[in-house]
XYZ file of C-alpha atoms in Angstrom:
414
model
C -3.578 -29.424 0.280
C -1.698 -29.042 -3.004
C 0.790 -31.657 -4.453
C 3.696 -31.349 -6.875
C 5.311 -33.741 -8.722
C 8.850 -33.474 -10.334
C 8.832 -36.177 -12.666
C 5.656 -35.350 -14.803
C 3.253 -36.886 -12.321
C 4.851 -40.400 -11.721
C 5.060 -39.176 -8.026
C 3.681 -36.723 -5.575
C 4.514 -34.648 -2.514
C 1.966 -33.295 -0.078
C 2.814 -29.334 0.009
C 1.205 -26.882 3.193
C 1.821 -23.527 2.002
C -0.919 -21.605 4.125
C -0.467 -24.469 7.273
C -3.822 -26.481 7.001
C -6.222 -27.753 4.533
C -7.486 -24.780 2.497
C -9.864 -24.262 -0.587
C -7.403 -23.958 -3.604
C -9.472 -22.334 -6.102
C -6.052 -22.055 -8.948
C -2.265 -22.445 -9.321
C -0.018 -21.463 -11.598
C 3.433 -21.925 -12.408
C 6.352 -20.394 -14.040
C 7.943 -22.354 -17.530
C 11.309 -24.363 -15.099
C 8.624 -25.199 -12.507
C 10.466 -22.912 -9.580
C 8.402 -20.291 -9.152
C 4.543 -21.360 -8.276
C 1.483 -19.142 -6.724
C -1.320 -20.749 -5.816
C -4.673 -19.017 -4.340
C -6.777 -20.426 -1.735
C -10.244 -19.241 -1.163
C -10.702 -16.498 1.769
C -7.363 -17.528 2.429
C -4.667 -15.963 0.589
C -2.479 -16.376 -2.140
C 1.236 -18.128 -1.780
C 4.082 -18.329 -3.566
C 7.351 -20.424 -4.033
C 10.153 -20.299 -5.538
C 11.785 -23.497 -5.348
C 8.973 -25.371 -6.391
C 6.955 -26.332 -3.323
C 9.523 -26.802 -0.874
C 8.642 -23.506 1.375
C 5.778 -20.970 0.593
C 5.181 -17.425 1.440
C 1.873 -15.670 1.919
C 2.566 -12.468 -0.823
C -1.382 -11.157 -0.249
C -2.052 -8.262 -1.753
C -2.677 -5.475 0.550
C -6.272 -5.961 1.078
C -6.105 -8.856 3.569
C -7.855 -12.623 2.804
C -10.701 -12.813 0.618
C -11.962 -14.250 -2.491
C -8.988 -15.205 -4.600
C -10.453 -16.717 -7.535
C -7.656 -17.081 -9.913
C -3.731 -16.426 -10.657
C -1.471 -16.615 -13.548
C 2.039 -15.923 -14.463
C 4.939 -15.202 -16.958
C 7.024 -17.847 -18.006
C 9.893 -16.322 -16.200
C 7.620 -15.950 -12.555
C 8.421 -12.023 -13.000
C 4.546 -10.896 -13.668
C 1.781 -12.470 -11.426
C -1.701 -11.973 -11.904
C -4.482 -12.619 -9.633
C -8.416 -11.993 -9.418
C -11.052 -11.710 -6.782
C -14.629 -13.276 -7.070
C -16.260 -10.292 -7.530
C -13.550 -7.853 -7.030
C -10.776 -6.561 -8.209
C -7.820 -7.899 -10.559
C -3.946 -7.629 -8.927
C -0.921 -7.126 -10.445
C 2.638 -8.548 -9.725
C 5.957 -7.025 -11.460
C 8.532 -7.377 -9.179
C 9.543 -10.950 -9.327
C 13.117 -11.277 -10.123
C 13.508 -6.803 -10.566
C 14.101 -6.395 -7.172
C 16.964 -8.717 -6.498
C 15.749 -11.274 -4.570
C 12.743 -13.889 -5.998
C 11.584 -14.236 -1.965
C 10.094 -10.817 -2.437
C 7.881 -11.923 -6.099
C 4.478 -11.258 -5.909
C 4.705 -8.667 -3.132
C 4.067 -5.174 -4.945
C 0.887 -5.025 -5.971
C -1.526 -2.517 -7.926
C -5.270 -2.501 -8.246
C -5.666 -2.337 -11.898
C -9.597 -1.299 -11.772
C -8.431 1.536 -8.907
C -7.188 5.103 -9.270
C -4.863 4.470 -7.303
C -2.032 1.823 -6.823
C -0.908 1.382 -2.799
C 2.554 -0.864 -1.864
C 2.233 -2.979 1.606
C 5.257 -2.041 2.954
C 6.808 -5.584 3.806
C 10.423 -4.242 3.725
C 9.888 -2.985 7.100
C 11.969 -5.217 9.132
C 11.153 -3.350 12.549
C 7.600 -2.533 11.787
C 5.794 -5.524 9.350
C 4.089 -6.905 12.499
C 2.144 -3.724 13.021
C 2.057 -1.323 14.822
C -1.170 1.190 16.935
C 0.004 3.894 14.661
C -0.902 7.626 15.915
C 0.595 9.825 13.133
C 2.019 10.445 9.753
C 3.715 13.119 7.911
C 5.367 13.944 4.462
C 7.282 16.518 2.712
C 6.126 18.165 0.363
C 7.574 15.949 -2.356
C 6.461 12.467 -0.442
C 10.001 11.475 -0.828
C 10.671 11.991 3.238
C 7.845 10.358 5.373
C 7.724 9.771 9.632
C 5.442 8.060 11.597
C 4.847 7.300 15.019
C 3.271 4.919 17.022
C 1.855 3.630 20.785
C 5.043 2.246 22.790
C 6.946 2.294 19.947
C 9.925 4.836 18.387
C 9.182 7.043 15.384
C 10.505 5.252 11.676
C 11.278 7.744 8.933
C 11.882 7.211 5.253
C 14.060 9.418 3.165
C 12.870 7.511 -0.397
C 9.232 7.885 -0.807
C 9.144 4.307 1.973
C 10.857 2.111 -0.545
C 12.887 1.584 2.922
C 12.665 2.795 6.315
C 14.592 3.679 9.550
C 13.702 2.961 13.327
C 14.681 5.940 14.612
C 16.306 5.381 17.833
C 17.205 8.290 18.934
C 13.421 9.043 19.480
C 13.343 6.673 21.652
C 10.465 4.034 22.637
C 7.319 6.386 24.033
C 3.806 6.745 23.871
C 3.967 8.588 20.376
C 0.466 10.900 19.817
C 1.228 13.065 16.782
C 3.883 14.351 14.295
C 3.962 17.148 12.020
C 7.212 17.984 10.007
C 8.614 21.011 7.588
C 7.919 20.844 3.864
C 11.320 19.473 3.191
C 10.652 17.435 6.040
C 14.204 18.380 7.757
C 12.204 19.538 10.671
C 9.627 17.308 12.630
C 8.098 17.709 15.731
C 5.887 15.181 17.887
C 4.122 14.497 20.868
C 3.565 12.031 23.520
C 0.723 10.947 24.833
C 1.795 11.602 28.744
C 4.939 13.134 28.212
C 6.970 15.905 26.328
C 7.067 17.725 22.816
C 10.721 16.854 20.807
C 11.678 18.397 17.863
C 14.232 16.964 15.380
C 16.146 19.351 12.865
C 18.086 16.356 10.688
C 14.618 14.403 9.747
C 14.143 12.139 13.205
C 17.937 11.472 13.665
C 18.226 12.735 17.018
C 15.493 14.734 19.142
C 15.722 17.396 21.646
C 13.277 17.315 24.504
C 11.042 20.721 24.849
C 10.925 20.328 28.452
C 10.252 24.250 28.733
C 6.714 22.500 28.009
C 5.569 20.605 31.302
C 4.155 16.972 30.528
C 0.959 16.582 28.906
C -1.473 14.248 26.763
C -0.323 15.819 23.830
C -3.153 15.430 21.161
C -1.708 17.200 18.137
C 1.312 19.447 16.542
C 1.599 21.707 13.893
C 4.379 23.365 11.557
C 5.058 25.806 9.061
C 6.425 25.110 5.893
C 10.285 26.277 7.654
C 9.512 24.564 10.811
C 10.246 27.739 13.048
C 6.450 28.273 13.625
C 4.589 25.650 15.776
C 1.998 24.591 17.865
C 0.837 21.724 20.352
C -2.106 21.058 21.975
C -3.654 19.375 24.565
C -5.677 16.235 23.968
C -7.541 16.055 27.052
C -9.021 19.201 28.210
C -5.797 21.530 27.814
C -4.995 24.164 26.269
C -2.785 25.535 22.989
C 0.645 26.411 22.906
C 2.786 28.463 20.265
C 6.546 28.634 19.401
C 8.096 31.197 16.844
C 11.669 29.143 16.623
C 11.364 26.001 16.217
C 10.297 24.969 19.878
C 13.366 26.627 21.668
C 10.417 29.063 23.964
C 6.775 28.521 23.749
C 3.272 30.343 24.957
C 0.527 29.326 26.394
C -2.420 30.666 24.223
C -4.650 32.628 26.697
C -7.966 30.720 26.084
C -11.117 31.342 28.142
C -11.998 27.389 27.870
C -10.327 24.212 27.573
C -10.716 21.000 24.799
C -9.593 17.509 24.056
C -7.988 18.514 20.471
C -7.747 15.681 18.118
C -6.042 17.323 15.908
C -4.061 20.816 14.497
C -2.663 21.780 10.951
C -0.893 25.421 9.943
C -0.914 27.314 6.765
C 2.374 27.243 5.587
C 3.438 30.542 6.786
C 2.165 29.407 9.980
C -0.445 32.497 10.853
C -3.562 30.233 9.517
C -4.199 27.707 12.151
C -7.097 25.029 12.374
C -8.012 22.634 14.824
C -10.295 20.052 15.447
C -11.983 19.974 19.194
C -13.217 16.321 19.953
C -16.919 16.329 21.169
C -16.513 19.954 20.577
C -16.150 22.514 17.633
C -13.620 22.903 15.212
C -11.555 26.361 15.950
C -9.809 28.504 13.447
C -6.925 31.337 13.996
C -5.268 33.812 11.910
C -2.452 35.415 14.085
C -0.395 32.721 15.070
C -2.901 30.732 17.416
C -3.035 34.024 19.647
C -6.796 33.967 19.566
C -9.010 31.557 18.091
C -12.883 31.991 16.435
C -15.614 29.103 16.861
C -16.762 27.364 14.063
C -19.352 25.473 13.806
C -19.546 23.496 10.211
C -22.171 21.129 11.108
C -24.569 22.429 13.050
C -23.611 21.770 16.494
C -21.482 19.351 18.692
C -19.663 16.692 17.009
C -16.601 13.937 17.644
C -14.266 15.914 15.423
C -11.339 14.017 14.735
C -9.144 15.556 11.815
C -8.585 18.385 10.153
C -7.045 19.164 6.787
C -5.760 22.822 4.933
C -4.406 24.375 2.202
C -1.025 26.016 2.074
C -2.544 29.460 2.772
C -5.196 28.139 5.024
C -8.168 29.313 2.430
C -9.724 25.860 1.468
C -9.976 23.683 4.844
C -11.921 20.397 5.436
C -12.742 18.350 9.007
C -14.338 15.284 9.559
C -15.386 13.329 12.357
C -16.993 10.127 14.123
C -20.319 8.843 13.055
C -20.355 12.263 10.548
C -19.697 13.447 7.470
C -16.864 15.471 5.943
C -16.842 19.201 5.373
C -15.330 21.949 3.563
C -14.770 25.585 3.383
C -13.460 27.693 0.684
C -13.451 30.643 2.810
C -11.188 29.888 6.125
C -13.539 28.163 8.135
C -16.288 31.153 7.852
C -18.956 29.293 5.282
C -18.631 24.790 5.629
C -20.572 22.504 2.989
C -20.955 18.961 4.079
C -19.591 16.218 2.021
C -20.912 13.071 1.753
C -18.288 10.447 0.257
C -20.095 7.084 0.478
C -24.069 8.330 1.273
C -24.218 7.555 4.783
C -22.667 9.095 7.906
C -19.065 7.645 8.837
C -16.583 6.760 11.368
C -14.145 9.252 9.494
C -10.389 9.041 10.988
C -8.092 11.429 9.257
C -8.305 13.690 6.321
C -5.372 15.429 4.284
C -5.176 18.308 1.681
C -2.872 19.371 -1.327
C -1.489 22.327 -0.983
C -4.319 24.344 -3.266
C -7.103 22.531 -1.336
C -8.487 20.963 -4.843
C -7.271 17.111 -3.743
C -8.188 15.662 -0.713
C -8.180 12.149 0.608
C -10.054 10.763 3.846
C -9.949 7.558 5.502
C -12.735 5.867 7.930
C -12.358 2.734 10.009
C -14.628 0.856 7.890
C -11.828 -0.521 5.876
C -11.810 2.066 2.660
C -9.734 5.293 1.404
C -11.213 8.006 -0.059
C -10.009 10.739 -2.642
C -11.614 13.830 -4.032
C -9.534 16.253 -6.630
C -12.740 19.044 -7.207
C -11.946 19.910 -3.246
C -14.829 17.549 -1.817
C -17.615 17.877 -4.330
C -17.168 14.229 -6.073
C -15.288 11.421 -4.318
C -13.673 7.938 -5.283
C -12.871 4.794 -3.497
C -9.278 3.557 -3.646
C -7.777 0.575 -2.900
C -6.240 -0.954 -0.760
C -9.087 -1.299 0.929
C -11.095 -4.267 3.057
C -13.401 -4.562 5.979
C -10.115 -5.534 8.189
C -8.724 -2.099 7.921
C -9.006 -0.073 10.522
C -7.446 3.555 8.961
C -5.405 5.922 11.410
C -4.033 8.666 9.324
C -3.114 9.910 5.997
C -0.639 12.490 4.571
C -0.201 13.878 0.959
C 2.218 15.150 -1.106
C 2.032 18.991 -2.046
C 0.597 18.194 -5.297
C -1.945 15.494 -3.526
C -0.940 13.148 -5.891
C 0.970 10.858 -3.566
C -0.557 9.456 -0.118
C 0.762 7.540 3.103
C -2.156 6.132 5.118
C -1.434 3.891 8.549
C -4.088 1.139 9.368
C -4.115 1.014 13.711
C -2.641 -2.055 14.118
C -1.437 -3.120 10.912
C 0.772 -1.578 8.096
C 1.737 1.631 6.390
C 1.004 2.319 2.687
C 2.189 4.290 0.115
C 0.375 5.127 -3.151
C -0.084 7.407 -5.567
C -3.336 8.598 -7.256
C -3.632 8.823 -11.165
């Protein structure tokens, strides 16, 4: 355990912070004694701020594992930690934010391009979540994501905070695509109906001109009047040119499980991933669709990524690799982010097609700004994370990844 004392070590109290005996490999203290963190071998690392009476497990967003060693300011507002091995973590946001409780809970990978926040402030959502699908506006600064049996939470400041958005109701949530101001979203559910929201998730109209379906994926122009859903188990496609009010049935001459769907902005480029299948490219709205095959045959394809005029377009898929086109689909090159094939989730694009990040269930987030010649690893990554999705920004600077089961992240790439 660990022990404090409060009179210079005449006496001693037993403190629990992590709820049973535990390897303490350091602890630190601010200068008054208040605020302590302590880290605990494949543990986690703790903090208090009223000097051992009740703890809190602040772990950076990579989930337990070597914690090695902390330090901190003399006020407890900067917290420092390392991993055997690993990374060093940064803590700021003791004593900025308002409230000491939340010290130690922002952290940033300072050997990592990128810097990710857990999102604890999510009241309605920091248990986790089976998270299906994410979108952003162009600017990051509106997110939404939905989940399994669970309602769709939006964020109108980058997820510093978040909503539950009742109105949507609880449902089996599939997939969400929204507007580039991200005014307009529109989602599907896994057994049920398309909605479509015009005031960023605040209340939802039901497209029941659409019967019920397993709705595997949506898409949306940049203005949100051009869409499309599809299918996820052996259906079909379907079009709307505003907003949802009437839709289409796309006269196909087969049927897919589609995993996923993105739109140029202007909404005539379309591509879409078929699972077990081919990925499937059109440029006249979704009226007709051409075959592609990027790797050579059948494969799991999961996600699908494209550029604001659907020129530069990536796809990845299960037990594969990644790959690109700079041509609409017509010419692929495979892309090979960590040497070996991968259980690849989700991929996302900037708007030019030169950034794009990918995620894989083996724990680690991926980011490439040469369009998918050279890739990095980012943090927050670990073994424990299972990745669902990711979105970007516009300028694929910014990202929002979902792990299934866990929490959402927001981070930016520098």
């Amino acid at each position: 355990y660990l022990y404090t004392s409060l009179d210079g070590g005449e006496t001693w109290t037993r403190r629990d912070p992590s709820g049973s005996p535990a390897e303490w490999a350091s602890v630190a203290s601010s200068s008054d004694g208040s605020i302590i963190v302590a880290a605990a071998i494949e543990v986690g690392l703790f903090l208090s701020t009223d000097s051992g009476e009740s703890w809190e497990n602040v772990e950076p967003a990579i989930g337990s594992d070597a914690w090695r060693a902390v330090a901190c300011s003399s006020d407890g507002s900067m917290i420092i930690a390392g991993l055997d091995g690993g990374s060093i973590y940064i803590s700021t946001d003791s004593g900025q934010s308002g409230s000491e409780s939340n010290a130690g809970t922002l952290w940033s990978a300072s050997n990592s391009y990128a810097s990710y926040v857990n999102q604890r402030s999510w009241s309605e959502c920091n248990t986790g979540a089976f998270w299906e699908g994410v979108t952003a506006s162009d600017d990051a600064s509106k997110l939404a994501v939905c989940a399994e049996e669970s309602a769709i939470y939006t964020s109108d400041d980058g997820g510093s905070s978040w909503t539950l958005q009742e109105g949507s109701g609880e449902r089996d949530w599939s997939c969400i695509a929204s507007s580039s101001d991200g005014s307009f979203i529109i989602a599907g559910v896994w057994g049920g109906y398309v909605y479509t929201s015009a005031d960023s998730g605040v209340t939802w109209t039901e497209r029941d001109s659409l019967e019920q379906n397993v709705w595997g994926c949506v898409a949306s122009s940049s203005d949100g009047t051009k869409l499309a859903a599809a299918s996820g188990y052996f259906g079909g496609i379907y079009t709307s040119g505003d907003g949802g009010e009437t839709w289409n049935e796309v006269p196909l001459s087969f049927v897919a499980s589609w995993a996923d769907m993105v739109s140029s902005s202007d909404g005539k480029s379309l591509i879409a991933a078929a699972y077990k299948d081919a990925i499937y490219t059109s440029d006249d709205f979704g009226q007709t669709w051409t075959e592609r095959d990027p790797a050579g045959g059948v494969r799991a394809w999961t996600n699908v990524a494209s550029s604001a005029d659907g020129v530069k377009v990536a796809a990845c898929a299960e037990d594969d690799y990644i790959y690109t086109s700079n041509d609409g689909g017509n010419t692929w090159t495979q892309r090979d982010p960590t040497g070996s094939p991968e259980m690849w989730n989700a991929i996302t694009s900037s708007s030019d097609g030169t950034k794009l990040a990918a995620v894989n269930i083996s724990g680690y987030v991926y980011f490439s700004d040469d369009s998918g010649a050279t890739w990095d690893k980012l943090g927050p990554s670990g073994p424990d994370k299972i990745w669902s999705n990711i979105a970007s920004s516009g300028d694929g600077d910014r990202l929002i990844a979902t792990v299934f089961g866990g929490y959402v992240y927001t981070g930016e790439y520098y």
